[in-house]
mmCIF file of C-alpha atoms in Angstrom:
data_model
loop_
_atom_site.group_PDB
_atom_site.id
_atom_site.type_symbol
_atom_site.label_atom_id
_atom_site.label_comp_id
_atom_site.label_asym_id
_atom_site.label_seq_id
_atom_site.Cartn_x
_atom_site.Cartn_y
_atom_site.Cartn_z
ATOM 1 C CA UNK I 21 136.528 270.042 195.443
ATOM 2 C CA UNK I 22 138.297 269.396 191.993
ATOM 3 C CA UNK I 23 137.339 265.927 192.066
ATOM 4 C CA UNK I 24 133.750 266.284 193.006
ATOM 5 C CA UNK I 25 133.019 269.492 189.755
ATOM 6 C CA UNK I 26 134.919 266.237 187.812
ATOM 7 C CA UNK I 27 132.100 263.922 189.272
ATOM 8 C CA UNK I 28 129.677 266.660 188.487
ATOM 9 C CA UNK I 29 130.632 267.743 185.369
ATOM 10 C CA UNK I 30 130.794 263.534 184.023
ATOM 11 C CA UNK I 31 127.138 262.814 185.531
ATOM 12 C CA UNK I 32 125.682 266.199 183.789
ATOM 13 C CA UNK I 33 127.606 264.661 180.465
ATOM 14 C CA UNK I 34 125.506 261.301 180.906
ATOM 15 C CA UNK I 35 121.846 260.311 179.471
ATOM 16 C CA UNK I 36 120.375 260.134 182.824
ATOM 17 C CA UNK I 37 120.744 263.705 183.769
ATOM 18 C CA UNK I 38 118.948 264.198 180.579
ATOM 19 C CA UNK I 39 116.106 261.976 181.335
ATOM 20 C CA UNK I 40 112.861 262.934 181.357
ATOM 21 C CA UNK I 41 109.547 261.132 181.907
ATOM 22 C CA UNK I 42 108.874 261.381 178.233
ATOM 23 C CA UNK I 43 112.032 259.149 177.592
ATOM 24 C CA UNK I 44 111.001 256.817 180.179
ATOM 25 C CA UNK I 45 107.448 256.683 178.725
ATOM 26 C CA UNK I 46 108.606 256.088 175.596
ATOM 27 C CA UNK I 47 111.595 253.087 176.722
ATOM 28 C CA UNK I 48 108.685 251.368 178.801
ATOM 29 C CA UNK I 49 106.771 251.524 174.924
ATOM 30 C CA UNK I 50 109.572 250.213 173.354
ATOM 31 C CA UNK I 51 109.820 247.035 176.288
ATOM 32 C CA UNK I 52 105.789 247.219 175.455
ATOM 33 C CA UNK I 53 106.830 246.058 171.474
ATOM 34 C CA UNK I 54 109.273 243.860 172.543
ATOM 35 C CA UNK I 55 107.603 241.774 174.829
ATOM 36 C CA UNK I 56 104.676 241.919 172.308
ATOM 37 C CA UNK I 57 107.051 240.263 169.907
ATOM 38 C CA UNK I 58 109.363 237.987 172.074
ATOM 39 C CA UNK I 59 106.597 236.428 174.099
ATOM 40 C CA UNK I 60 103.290 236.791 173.012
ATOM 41 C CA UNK I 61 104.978 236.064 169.220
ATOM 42 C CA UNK I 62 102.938 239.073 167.332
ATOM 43 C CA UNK I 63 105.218 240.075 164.109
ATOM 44 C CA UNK I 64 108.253 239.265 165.994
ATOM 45 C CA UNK I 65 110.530 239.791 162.850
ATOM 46 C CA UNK I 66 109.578 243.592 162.928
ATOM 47 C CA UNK I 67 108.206 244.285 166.689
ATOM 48 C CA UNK I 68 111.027 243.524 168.158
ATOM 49 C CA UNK I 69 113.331 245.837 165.843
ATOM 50 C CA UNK I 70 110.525 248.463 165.904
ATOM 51 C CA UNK I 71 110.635 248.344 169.737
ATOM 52 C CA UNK I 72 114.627 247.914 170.156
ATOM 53 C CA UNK I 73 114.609 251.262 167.592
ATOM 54 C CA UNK I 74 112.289 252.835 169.352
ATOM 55 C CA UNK I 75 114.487 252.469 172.995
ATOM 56 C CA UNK I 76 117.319 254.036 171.181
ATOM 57 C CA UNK I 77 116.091 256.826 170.162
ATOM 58 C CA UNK I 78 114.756 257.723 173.097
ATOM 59 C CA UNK I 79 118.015 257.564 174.544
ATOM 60 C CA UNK I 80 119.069 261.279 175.192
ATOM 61 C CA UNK I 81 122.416 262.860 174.002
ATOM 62 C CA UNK I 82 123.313 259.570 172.053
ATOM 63 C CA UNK I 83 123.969 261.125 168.929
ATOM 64 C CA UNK I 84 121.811 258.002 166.796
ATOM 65 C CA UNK I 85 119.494 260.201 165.623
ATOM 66 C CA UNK I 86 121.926 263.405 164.924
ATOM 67 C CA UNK I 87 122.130 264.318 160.836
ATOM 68 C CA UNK I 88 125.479 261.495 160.095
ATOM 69 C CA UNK I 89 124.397 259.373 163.230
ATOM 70 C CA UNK I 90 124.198 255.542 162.274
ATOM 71 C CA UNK I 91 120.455 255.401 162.447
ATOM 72 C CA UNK I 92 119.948 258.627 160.004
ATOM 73 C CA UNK I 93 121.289 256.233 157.668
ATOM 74 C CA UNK I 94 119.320 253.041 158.658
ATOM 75 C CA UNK I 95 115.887 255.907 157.540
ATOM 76 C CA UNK I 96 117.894 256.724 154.461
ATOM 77 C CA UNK I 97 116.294 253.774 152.791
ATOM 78 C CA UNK I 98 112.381 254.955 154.515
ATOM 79 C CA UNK I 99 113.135 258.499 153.156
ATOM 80 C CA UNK I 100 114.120 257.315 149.942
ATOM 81 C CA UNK I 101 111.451 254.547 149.147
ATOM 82 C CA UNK I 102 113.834 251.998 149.153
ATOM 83 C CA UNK I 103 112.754 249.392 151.543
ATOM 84 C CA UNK I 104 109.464 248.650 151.468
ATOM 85 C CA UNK I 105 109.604 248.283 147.061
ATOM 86 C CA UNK I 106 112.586 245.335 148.733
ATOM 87 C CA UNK I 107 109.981 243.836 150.981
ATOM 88 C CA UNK I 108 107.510 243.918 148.501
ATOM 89 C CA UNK I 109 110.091 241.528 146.080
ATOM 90 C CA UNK I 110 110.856 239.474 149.094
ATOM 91 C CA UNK I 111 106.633 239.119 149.482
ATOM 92 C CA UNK I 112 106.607 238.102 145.799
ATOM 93 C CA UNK I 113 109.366 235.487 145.398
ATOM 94 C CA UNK I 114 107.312 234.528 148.415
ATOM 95 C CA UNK I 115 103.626 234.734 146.884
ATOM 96 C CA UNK I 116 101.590 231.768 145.021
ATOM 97 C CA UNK I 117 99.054 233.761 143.086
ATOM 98 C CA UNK I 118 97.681 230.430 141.951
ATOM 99 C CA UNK I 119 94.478 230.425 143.790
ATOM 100 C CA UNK I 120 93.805 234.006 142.904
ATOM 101 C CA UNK I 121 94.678 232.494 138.837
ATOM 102 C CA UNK I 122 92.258 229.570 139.242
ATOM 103 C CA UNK I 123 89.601 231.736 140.311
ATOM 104 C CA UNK I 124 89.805 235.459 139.009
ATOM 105 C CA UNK I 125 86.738 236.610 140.453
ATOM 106 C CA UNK I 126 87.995 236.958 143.957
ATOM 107 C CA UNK I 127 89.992 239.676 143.053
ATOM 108 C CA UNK I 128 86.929 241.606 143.607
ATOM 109 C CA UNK I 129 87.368 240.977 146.867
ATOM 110 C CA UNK I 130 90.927 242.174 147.823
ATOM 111 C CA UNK I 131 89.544 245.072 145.664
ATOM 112 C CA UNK I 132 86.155 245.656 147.863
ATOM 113 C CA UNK I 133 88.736 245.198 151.362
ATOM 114 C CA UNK I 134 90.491 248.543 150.791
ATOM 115 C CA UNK I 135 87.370 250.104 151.254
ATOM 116 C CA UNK I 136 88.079 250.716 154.830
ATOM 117 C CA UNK I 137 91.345 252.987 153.815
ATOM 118 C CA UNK I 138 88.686 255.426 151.898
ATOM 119 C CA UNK I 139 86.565 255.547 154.317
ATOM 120 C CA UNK I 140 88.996 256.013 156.984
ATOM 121 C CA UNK I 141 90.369 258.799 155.095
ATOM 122 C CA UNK I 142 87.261 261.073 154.592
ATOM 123 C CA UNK I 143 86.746 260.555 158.778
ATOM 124 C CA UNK I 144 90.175 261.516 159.641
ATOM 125 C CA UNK I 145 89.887 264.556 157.216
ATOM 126 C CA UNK I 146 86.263 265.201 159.023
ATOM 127 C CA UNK I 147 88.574 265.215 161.981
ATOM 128 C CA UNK I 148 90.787 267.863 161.202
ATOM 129 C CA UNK I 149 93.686 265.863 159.857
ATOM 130 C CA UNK I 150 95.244 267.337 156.474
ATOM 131 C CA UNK I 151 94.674 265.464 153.382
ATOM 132 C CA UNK I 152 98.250 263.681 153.579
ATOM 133 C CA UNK I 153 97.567 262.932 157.039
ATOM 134 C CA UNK I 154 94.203 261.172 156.612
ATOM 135 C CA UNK I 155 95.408 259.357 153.579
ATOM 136 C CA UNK I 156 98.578 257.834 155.167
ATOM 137 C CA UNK I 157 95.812 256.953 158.525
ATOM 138 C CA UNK I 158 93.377 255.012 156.080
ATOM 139 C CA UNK I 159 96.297 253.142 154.705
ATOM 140 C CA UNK I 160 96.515 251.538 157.694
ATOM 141 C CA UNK I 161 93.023 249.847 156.557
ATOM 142 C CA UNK I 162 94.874 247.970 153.846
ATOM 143 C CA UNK I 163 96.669 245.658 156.474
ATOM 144 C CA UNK I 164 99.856 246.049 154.854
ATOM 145 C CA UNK I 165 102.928 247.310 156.846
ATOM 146 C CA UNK I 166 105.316 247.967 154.086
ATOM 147 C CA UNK I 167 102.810 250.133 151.882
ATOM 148 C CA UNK I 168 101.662 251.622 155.028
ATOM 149 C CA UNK I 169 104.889 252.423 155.939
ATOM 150 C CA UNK I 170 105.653 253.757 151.470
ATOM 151 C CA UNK I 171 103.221 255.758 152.057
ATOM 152 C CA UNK I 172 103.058 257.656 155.361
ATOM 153 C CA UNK I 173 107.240 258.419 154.506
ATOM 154 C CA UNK I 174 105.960 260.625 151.401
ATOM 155 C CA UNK I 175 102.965 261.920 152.804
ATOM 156 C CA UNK I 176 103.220 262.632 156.665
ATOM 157 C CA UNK I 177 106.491 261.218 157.834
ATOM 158 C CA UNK I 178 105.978 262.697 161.403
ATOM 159 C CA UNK I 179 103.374 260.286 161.890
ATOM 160 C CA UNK I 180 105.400 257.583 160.818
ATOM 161 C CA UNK I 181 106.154 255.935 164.054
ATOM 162 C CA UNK I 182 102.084 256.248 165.287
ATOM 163 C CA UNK I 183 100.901 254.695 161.939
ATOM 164 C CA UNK I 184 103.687 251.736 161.546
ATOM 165 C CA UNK I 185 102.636 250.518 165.121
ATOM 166 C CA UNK I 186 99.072 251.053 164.507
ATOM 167 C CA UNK I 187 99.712 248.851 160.997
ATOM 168 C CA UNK I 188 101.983 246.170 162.096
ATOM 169 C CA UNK I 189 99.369 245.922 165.601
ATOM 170 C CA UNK I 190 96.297 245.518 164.060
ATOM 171 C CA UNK I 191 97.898 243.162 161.553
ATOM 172 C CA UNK I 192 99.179 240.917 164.398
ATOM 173 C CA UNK I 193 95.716 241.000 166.393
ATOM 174 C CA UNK I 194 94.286 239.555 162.949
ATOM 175 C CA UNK I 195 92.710 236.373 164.748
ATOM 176 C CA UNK I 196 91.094 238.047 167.174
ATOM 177 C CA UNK I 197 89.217 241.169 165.397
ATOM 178 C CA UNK I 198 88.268 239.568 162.620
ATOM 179 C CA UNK I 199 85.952 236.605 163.582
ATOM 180 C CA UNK I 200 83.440 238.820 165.518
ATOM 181 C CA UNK I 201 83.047 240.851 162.661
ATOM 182 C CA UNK I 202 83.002 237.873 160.248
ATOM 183 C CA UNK I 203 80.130 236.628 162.524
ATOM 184 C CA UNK I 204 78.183 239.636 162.678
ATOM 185 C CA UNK I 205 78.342 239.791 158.837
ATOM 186 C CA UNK I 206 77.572 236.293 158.251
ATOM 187 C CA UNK I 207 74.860 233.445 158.896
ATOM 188 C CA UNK I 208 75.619 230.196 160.053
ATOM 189 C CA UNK I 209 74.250 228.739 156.882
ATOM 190 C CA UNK I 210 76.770 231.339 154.616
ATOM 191 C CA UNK I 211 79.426 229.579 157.237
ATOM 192 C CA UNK I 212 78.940 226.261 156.477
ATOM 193 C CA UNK I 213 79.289 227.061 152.423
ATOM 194 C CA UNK I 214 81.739 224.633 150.955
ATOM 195 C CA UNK I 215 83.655 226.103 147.942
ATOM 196 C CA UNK I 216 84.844 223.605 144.896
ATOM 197 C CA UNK I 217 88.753 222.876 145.211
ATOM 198 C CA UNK I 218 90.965 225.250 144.241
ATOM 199 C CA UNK I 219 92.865 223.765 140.380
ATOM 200 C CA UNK I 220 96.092 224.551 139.473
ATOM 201 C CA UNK I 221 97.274 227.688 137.450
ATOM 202 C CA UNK I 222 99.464 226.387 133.809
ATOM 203 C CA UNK I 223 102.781 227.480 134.487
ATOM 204 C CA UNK I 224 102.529 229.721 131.509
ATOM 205 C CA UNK I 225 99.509 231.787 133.126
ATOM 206 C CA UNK I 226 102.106 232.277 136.293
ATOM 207 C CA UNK I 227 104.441 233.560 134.561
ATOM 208 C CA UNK I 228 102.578 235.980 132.505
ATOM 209 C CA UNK I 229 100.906 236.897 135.300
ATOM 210 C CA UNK I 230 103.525 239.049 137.592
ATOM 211 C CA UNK I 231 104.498 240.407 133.901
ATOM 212 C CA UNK I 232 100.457 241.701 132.732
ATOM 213 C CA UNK I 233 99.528 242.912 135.882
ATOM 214 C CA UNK I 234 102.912 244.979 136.580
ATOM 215 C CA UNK I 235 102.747 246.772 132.865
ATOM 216 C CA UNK I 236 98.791 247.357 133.283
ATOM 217 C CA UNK I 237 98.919 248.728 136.825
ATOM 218 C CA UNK I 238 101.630 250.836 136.629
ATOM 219 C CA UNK I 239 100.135 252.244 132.940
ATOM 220 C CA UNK I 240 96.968 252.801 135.037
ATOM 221 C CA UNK I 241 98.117 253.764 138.356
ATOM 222 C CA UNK I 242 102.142 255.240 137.955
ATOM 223 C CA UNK I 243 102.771 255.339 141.238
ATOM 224 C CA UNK I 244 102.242 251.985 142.344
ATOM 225 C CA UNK I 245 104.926 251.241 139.865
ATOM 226 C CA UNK I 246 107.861 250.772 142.382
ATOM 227 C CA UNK I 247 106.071 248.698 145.259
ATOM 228 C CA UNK I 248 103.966 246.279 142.357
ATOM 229 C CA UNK I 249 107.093 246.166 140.226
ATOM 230 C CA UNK I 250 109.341 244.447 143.105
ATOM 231 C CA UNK I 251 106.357 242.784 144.084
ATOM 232 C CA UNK I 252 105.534 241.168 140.804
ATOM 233 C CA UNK I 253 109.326 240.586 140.368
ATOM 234 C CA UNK I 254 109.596 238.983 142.875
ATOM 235 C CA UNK I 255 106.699 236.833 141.562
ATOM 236 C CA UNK I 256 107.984 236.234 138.623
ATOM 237 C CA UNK I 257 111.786 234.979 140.144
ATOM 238 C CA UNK I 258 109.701 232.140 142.115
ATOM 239 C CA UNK I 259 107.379 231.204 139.031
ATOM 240 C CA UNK I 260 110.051 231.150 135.525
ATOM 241 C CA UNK I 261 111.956 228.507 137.414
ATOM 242 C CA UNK I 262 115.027 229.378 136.506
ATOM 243 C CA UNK I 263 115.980 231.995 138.895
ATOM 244 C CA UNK I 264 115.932 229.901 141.833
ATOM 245 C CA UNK I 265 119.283 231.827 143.734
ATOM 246 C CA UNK I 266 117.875 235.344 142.826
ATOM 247 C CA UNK I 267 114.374 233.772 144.291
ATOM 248 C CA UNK I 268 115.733 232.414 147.850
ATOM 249 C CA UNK I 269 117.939 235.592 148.430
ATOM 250 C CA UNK I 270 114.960 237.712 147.766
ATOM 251 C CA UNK I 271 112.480 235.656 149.876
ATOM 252 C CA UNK I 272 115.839 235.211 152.879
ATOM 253 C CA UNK I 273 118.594 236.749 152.666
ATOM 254 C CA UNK I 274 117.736 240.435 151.208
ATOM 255 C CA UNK I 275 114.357 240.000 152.783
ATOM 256 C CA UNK I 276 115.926 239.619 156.481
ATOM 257 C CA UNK I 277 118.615 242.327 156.053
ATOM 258 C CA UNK I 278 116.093 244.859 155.015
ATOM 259 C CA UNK I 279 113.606 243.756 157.781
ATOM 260 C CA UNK I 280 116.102 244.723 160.698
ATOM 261 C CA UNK I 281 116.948 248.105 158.854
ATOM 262 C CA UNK I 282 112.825 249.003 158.310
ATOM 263 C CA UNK I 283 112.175 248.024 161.535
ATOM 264 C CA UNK I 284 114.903 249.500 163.385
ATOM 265 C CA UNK I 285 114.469 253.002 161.810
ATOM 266 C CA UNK I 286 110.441 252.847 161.910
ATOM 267 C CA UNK I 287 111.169 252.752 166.188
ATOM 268 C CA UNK I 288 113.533 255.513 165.522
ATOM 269 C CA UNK I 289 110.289 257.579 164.494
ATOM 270 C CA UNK I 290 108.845 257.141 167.774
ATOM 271 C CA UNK I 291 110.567 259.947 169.812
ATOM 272 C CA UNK I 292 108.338 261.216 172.608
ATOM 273 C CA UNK I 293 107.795 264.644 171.317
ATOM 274 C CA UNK I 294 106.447 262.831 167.816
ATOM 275 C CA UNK I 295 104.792 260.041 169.668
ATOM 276 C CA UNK I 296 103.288 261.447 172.711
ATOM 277 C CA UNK I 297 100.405 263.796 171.620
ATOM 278 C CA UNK I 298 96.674 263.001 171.045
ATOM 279 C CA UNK I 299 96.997 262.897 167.254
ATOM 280 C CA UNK I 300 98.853 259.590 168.108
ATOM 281 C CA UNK I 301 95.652 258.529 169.857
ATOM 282 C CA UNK I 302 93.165 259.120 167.258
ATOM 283 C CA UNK I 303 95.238 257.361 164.591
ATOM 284 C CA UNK I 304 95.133 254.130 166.786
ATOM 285 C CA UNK I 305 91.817 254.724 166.971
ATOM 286 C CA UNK I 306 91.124 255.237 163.123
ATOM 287 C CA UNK I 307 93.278 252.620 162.263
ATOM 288 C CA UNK I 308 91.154 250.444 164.053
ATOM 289 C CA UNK I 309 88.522 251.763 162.126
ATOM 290 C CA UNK I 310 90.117 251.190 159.179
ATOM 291 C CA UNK I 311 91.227 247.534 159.460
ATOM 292 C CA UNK I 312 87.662 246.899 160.351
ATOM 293 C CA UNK I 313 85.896 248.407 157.805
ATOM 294 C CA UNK I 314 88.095 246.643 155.057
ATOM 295 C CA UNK I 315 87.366 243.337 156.964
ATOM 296 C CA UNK I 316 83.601 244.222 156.633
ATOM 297 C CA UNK I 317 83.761 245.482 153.310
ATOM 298 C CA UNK I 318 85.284 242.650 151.869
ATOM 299 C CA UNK I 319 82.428 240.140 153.413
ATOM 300 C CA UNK I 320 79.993 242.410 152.273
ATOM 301 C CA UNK I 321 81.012 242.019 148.882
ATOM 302 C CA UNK I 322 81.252 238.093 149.070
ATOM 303 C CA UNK I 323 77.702 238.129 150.362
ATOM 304 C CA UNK I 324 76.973 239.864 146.779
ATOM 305 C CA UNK I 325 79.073 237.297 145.089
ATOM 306 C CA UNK I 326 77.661 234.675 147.160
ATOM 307 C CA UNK I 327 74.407 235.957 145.232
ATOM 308 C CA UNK I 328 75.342 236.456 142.216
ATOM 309 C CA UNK I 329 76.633 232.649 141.918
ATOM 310 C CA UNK I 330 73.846 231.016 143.577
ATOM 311 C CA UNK I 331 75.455 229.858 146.748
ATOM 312 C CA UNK I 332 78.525 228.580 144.876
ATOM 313 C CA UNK I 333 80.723 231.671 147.078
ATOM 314 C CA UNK I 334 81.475 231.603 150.824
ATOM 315 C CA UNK I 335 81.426 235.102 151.780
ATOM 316 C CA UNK I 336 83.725 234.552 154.812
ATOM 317 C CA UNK I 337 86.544 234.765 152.477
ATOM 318 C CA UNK I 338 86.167 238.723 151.484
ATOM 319 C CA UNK I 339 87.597 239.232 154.987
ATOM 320 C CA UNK I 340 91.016 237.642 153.406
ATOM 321 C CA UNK I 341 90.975 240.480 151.181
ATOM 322 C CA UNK I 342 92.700 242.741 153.003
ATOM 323 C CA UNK I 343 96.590 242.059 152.670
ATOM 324 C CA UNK I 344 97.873 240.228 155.883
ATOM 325 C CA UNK I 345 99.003 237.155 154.226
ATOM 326 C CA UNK I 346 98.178 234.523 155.076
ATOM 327 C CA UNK I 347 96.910 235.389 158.375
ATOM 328 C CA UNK I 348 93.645 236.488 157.185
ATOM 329 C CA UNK I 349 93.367 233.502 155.086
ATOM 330 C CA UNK I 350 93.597 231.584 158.289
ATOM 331 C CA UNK I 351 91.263 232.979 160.054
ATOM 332 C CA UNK I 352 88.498 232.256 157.459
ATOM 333 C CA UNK I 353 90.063 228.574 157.560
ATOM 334 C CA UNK I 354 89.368 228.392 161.771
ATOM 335 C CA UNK I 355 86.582 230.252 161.671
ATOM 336 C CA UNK I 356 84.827 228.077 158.987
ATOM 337 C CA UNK I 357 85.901 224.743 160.754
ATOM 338 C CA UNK I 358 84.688 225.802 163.809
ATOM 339 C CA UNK I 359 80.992 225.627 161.918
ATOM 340 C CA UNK I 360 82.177 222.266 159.830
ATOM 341 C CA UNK I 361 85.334 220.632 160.408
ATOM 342 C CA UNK I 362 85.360 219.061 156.896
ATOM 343 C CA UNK I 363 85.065 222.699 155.238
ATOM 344 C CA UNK I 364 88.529 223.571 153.990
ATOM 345 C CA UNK I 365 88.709 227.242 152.563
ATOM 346 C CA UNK I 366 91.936 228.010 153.203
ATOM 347 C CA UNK I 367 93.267 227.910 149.281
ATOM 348 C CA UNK I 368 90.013 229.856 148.071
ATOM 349 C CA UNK I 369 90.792 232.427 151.023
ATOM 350 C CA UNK I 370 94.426 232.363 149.655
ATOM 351 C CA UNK I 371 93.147 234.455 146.422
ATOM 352 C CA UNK I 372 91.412 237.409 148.247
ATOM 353 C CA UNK I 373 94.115 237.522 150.341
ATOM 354 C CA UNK I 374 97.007 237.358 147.755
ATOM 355 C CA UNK I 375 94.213 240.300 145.795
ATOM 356 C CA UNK I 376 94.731 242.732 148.382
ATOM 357 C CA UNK I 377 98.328 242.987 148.261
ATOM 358 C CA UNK I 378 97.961 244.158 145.046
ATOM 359 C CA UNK I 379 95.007 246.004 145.901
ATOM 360 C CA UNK I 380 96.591 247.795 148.863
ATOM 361 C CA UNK I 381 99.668 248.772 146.342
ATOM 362 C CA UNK I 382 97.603 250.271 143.603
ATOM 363 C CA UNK I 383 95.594 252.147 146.547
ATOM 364 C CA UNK I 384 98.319 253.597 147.753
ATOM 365 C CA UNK I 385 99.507 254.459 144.390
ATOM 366 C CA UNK I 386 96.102 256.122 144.248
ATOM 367 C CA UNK I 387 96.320 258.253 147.318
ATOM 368 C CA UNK I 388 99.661 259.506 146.098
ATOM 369 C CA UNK I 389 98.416 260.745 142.659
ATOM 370 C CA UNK I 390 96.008 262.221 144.687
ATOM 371 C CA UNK I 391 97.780 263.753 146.953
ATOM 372 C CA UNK I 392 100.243 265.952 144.452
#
């Protein structure tokens, strides 16, 4: 009788007399991300630590999560704002800003793409959500998973989990929501627009450049300061050429350690009694919403520029204004061969898209001023 209360007593002690369908929900979402990354190769660098975070804390009595368990520390650096401001110096020692240099004008663009994260923000306020809320859903709109993620920890960090999946989702499926709504937005004529070749930036413009735009932006928007400042460090390690250590651990080393911690405690946001309610549901859904109308806003506005110069714009490349780099530039690239295989955009696609990195920072920076 002794031994079998022992038997008792040690299986009541275990996680799977505490598991509940929730838990097993949640774990089969978790093997969901994984697979996601591992085999069908979206964002593998952060699905697959989102998902493996996301398993653990779903695993009960563990302890991870507990105030002083190891991942409470891994979301130190979420809590904080320290990560993504690192991921954003990694981007820039990363980032050629020489096609947005050589021509200045598409900035407009990676501008006009974040108008899916307003938009998205006065619908999810129409739908109850609080101001917070409905700013840190239209981030989502700016295709950037590190600002998305900046954000929603300051504003609404119990939707943390639902928006950082929604982001780093709809960033991987860039290939295939984009072109439809490139299409419907375009003619076959404003297709099969050749641009003039990209020239080179001086090496003195690139070099001034990380140093004008981080002083003016943060003057103008002060809370952009700390994901533009990294970012345009960052910049300015790859382009002064004479940083080139501080530039490869940024880009590698720094870059990779901080992308298993993000990723690891963005999963741990996904517990089932955070992640399984409807609110999750209708941020999917207005993230969607979101990512397409920045697609759609930023053609929209290359169909005026395509205007304005007389033909001289393709207005497929406002869809590379929102800030999945250089994914969306790609897509402009396929999409734009697939009409005339000797029409290379890719480089004048690389400035919008490059824009709305910076354009996705100083909106966030925006929503936060806002938001006190």
């Amino acid at each position: 009788m002794e031994f079998l209360d022992l038997i008792t007593g040690f299986f009541a002690g275990t996680g799977f007399a505490n598991l509940t369908w929730q838990y097993l929900v949640m774990i089969g979402m978790g093997c969901l991300l994984l697979y996601l990354g591992i085999v069908r190769g979206f964002e593998p660098l952060l699905l697959v630590p989102i998902g493996f975070g996301c398993i653990l804390c779903n695993l009960p009595i563990t302890g991870l999560m507990d105030e002083g368990g190891l991942i409470s520390y891994f979301y130190f650096g979420i809590e904080h704002g320290i990560f993504p401001p690192l991921i954003f110096l990694g981007i820039g020692a990363m980032t050629d800003f020489g096609p947005l240099l050589a021509n200045p004008v598409t900035f407009l663009l990676g501008a006009a793409a974040q108008l899916g994260i307003f938009v998205t923000l006065i619908g999810a306020k129409a739908m109850g959500f609080t101001f917070c809320e409905a700013a840190s859903i239209g981030i989502i709109g700016g295709a950037d998973g590190p600002t998305a993620i900046f954000l929603t920890s300051k504003l609404a960090p119990h939707l943390l989990g639902s928006i950082a999946v929604a982001a780093y989702s709809y960033m991987a499926l860039v290939p295939f929501i984009q072109p439809p709504i490139i299409k419907a937005l375009t003619s076959k004529k404003d297709r099969m627009i050749h641009m003039t070749e990209v020239k080179p930036a001086s090496k003195q413009a690139r070099i001034l450049f990380p140093i004008i735009v981080c002083v003016v932006a943060s003057l103008l928007v002060p809370d952009s300061a700390s994901l533009l400042g990294m970012l345009m460090l960052g910049n300015l390690f790859k382009e002064c050429g004479c940083t080139e250590r501080l530039t490869k651990t940024a880009g590698n080393e720094l870059m990779n350690i901080v992308t298993i911690f993000l990723g690891v405690a963005v999963g741990s946001k996904m517990s089932a009694d955070h992640f399984l309610t409807f609110a999750t549901l209708k941020i999917i859904i207005m993230g969607m919403v979101a990512f397409c109308m920045g697609t759609a806003g930023g053609v929209l506005f290359g169909q005026v520029l395509k205007i304005v110069t007389k033909g001289k714009v393709n207005p497929m490349i406002g869809a590379a204004g929102v800030s999945a780099v250089p994914m969306a530039a790609r897509v402009v690239q396929k999409v734009g061969q697939k009409e005339d295989p000797s029409n290379f955009l890719l480089m004048n696609a690389m400035g919008p898209n490059v824009a709305g990195v910076i354009g996705s920072a100083v909106a966030a920076g925006i929503l936060l001023s806002l938001a006190k």
